[in-house]
Short mmCIF file of C-alpha atoms in Angstrom, two decimals:
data_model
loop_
_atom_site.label_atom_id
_atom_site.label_comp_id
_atom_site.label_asym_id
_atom_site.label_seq_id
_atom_site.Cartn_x
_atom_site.Cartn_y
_atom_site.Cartn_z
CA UNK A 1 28.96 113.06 -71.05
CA UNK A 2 31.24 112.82 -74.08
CA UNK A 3 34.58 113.45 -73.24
CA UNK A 4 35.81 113.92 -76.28
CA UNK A 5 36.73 117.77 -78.02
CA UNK A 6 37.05 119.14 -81.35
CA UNK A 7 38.36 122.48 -82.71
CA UNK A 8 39.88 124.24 -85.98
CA UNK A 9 41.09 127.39 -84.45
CA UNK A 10 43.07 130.17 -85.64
CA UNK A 11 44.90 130.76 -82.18
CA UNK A 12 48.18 129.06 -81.28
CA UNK A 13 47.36 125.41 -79.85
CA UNK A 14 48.25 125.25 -76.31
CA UNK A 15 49.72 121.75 -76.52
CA UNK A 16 49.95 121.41 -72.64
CA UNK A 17 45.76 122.11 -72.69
CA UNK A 18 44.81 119.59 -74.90
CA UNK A 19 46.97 117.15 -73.07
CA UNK A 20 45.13 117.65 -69.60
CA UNK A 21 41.52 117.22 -71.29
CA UNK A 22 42.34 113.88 -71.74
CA UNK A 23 43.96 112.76 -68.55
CA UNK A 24 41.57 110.76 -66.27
CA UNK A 25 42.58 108.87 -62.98
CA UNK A 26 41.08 105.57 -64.82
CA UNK A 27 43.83 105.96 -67.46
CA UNK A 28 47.41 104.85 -67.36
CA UNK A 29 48.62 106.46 -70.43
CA UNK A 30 48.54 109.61 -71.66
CA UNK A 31 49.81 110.17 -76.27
CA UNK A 32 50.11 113.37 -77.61
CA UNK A 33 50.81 114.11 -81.41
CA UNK A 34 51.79 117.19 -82.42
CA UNK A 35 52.84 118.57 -86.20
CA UNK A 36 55.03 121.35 -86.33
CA UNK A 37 55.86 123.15 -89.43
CA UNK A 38 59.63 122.05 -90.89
CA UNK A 39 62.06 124.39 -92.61
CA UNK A 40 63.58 121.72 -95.02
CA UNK A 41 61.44 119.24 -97.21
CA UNK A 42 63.39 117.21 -100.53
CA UNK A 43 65.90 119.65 -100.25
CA UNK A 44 63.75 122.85 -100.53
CA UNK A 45 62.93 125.29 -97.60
CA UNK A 46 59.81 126.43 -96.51
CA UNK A 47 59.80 130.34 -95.14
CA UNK A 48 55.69 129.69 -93.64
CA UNK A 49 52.77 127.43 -94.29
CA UNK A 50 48.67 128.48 -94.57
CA UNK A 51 46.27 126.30 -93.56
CA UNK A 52 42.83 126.48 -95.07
CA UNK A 53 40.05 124.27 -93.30
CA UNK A 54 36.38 123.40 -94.37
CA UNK A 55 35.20 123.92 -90.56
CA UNK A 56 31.68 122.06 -90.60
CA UNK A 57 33.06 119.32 -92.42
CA UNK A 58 36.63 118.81 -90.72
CA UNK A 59 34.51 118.84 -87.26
CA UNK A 60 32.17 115.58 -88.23
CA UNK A 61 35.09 113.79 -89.88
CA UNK A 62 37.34 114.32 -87.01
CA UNK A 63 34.15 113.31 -85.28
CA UNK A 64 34.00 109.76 -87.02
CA UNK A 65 37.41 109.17 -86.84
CA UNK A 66 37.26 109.18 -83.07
CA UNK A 67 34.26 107.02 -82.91
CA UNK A 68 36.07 104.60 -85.12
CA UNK A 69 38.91 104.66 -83.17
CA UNK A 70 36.70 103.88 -80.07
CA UNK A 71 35.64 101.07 -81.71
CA UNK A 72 38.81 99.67 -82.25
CA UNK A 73 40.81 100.41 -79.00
CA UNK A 74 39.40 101.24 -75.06
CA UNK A 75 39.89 105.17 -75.37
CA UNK A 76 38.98 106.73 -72.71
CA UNK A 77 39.20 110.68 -74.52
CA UNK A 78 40.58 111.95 -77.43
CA UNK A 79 41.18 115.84 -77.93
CA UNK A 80 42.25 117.20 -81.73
CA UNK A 81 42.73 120.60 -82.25
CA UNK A 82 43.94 122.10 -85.96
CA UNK A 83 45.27 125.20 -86.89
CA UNK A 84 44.51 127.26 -89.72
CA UNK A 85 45.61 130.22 -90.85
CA UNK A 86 49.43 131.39 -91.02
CA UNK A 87 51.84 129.54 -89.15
CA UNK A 88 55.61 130.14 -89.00
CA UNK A 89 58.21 127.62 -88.87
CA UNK A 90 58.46 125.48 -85.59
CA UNK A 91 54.47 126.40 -85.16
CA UNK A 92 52.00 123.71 -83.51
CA UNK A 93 49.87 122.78 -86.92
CA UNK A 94 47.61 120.10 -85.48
CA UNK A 95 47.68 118.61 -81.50
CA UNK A 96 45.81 115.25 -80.54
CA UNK A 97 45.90 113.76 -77.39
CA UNK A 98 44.58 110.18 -76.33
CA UNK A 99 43.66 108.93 -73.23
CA UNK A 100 43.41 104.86 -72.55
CA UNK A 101 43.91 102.34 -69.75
CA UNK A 102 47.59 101.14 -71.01
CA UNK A 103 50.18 102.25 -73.49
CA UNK A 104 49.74 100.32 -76.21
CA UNK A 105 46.08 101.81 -77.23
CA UNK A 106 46.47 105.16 -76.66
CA UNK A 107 49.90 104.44 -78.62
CA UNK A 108 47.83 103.13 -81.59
CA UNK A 109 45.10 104.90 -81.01
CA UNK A 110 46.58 107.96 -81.87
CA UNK A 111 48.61 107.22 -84.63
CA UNK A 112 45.35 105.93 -86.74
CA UNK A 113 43.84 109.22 -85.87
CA UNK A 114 47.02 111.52 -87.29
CA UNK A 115 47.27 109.08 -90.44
CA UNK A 116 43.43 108.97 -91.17
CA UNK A 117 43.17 112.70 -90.06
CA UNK A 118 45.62 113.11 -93.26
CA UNK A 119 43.65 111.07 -95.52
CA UNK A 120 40.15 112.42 -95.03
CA UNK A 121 39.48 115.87 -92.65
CA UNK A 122 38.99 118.41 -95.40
CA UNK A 123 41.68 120.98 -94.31
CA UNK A 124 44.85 121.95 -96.92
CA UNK A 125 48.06 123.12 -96.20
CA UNK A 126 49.77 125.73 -98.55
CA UNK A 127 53.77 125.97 -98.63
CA UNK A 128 55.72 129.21 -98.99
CA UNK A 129 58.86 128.22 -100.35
CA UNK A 130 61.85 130.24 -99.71
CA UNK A 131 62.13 131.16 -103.44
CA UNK A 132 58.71 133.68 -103.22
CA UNK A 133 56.92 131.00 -105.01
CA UNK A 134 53.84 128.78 -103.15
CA UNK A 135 52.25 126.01 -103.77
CA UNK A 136 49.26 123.80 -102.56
CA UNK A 137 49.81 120.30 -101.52
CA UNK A 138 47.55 117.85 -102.48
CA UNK A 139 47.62 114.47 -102.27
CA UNK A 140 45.60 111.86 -103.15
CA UNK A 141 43.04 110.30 -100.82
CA UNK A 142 41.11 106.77 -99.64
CA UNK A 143 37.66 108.29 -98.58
CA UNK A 144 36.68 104.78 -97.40
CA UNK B 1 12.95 118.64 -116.55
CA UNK B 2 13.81 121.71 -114.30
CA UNK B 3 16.92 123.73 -114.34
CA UNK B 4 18.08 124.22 -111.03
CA UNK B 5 20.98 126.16 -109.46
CA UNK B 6 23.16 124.75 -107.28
CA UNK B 7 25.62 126.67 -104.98
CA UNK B 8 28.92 125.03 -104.26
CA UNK B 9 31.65 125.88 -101.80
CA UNK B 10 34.91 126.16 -103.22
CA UNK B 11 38.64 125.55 -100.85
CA UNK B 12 41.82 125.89 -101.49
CA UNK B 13 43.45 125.43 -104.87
CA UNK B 14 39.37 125.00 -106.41
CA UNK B 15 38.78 128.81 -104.55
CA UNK B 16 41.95 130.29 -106.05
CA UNK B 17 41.68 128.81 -109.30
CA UNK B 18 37.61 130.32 -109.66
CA UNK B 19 38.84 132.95 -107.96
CA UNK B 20 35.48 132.84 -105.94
CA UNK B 21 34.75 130.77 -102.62
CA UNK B 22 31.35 130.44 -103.91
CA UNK B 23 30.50 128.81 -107.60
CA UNK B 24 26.64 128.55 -108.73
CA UNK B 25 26.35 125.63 -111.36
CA UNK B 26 22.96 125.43 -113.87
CA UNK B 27 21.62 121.96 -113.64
CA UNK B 28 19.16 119.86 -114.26
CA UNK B 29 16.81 118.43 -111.36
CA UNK B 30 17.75 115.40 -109.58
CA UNK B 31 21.49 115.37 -110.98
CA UNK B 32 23.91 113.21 -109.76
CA UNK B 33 27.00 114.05 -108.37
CA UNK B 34 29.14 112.47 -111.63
CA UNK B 35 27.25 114.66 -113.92
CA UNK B 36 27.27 117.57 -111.64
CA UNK B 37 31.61 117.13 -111.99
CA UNK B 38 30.65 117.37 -115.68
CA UNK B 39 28.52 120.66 -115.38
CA UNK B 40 31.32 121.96 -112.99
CA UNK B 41 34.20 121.20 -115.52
CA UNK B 42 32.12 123.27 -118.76
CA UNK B 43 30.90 125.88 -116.50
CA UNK B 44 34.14 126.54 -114.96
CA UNK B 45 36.63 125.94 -117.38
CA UNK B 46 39.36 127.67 -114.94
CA UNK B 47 39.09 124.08 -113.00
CA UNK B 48 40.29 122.02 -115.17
CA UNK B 49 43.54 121.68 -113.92
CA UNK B 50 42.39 119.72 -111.00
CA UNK B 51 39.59 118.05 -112.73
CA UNK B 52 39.95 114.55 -112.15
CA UNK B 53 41.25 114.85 -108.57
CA UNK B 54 38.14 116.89 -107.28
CA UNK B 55 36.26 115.71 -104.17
CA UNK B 56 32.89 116.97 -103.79
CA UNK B 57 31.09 116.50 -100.66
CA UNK B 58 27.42 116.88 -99.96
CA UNK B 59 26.19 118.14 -96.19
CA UNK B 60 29.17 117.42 -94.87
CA UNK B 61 30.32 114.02 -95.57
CA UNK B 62 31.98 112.46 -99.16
CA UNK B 63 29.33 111.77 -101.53
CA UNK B 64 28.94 108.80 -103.91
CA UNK B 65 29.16 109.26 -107.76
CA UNK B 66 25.63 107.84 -108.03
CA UNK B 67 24.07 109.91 -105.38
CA UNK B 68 21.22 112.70 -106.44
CA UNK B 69 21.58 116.40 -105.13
CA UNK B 70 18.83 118.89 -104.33
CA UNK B 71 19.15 122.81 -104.04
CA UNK B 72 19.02 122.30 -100.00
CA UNK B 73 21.87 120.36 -99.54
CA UNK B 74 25.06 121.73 -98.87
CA UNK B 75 27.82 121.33 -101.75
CA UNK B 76 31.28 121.76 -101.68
CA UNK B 77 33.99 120.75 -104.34
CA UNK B 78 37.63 120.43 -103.44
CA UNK B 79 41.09 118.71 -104.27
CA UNK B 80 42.43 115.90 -102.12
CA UNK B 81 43.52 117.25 -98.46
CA UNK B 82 46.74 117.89 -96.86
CA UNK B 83 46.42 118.61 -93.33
CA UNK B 84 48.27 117.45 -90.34
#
């Protein structure tokens, strides 16, 4: 059975569920990422942020990304869930937790997955400035 | 050759700008994704501001520049991501 589990949702993340789908009595250590949305970025503050997602596609790149991952460190599960939608400041944006023997790779593990999880999963994040104005963000991108 | 139409999703600043999450683009058969960017870019003018920084993705995973598209696949066009 694959242990692993996807999801863009528009619900709030419940951090503390995505944390106990990974935790397995053959595992010693236990990472959880979560982004939160920040009031105050280069000096300008953000009143909300909207997420937009391109489900099928975010689900088999999220997909890759953990199966590249498992090649590269002994995970035992991963769990990623995204929001999308409207989220107000302090709001759980994206949760991923890893599952591994020791520290170290679920450590490493799950910073690749945030950083690569920026570069390629097909989701963008909209800022509403305090000023009434908003604004895409998008940067540029290794699809390699 | 035969024209073909090709649907293509849209997201984010690519839906606002067309002002449509759905774009169909006239095309010749067996086009490849660089020249479909080029039909994209005189059929919808309105996306030129993001022109050079558009992704487009073909059932569900990046596609190459040289890579041919057919009226089954799934198409989508979108500038670079910013989740997390």
């Amino acid at each position: 059975m694959n242990p692993d589990f996807i999801l863009i949702t528009d619900k709030p993340i419940d951090y503390a569920a995505v944390t106990e789908r990974v935790r397995s009595n053959e595992c010693g250590a236990v990472v959880l990422f979560m982004g939160t949305v920040r009031e105050m970025t280069a000096g300008r503050q953000t009143v909300a942020l909207d997420y937009e997602a391109y489900p099928g596609m975010a689900q088999q790149m999220l997909q890759q990304l953990i199966s590249e991952a498992r090649a590269k460190w002994p995970v035992h599960a991963v769990a990623i869930e995204h929001r999308v939608g409207h989220l107000a400041l302090g709001e759980i944006s994206v949760a991923i937790a890893v599952s591994s023997p020791h520290r170290a790779q679920a450590f490493e593990a799950g910073r690749f997955l945030i950083d690569r999880l920026k570069e390629i999963v097909p989701i963008w994040k909209k800022e509403n400035w305090s000023d009434g104005t908003s604004e895409w963000e998008h940067k540029e991108i290794k699809t390699n | 050759m035969t024209a073909q139409q090709i649907q293509i999703k849209l997201f984010a600043r690519a839906r606002e700008l067309a002002e449509s999450d759905l774009i169909s683009v006239a095309v010749s058969e067996g086009i490849t994704v660089a020249s479909l960017r080029l039909a994209i870019a005189e059929q919808y003018p309105q996306l030129k501001p993001l022109s050079s920084q558009l992704l487009i993705a073909v059932d569900n995973a990046y596609a190459g520049e040289d890579q041919t598209l057919n009226e089954k696949q799934e198409v989508a066009c979108f500038p670079p991501v910013s989740g997390g």
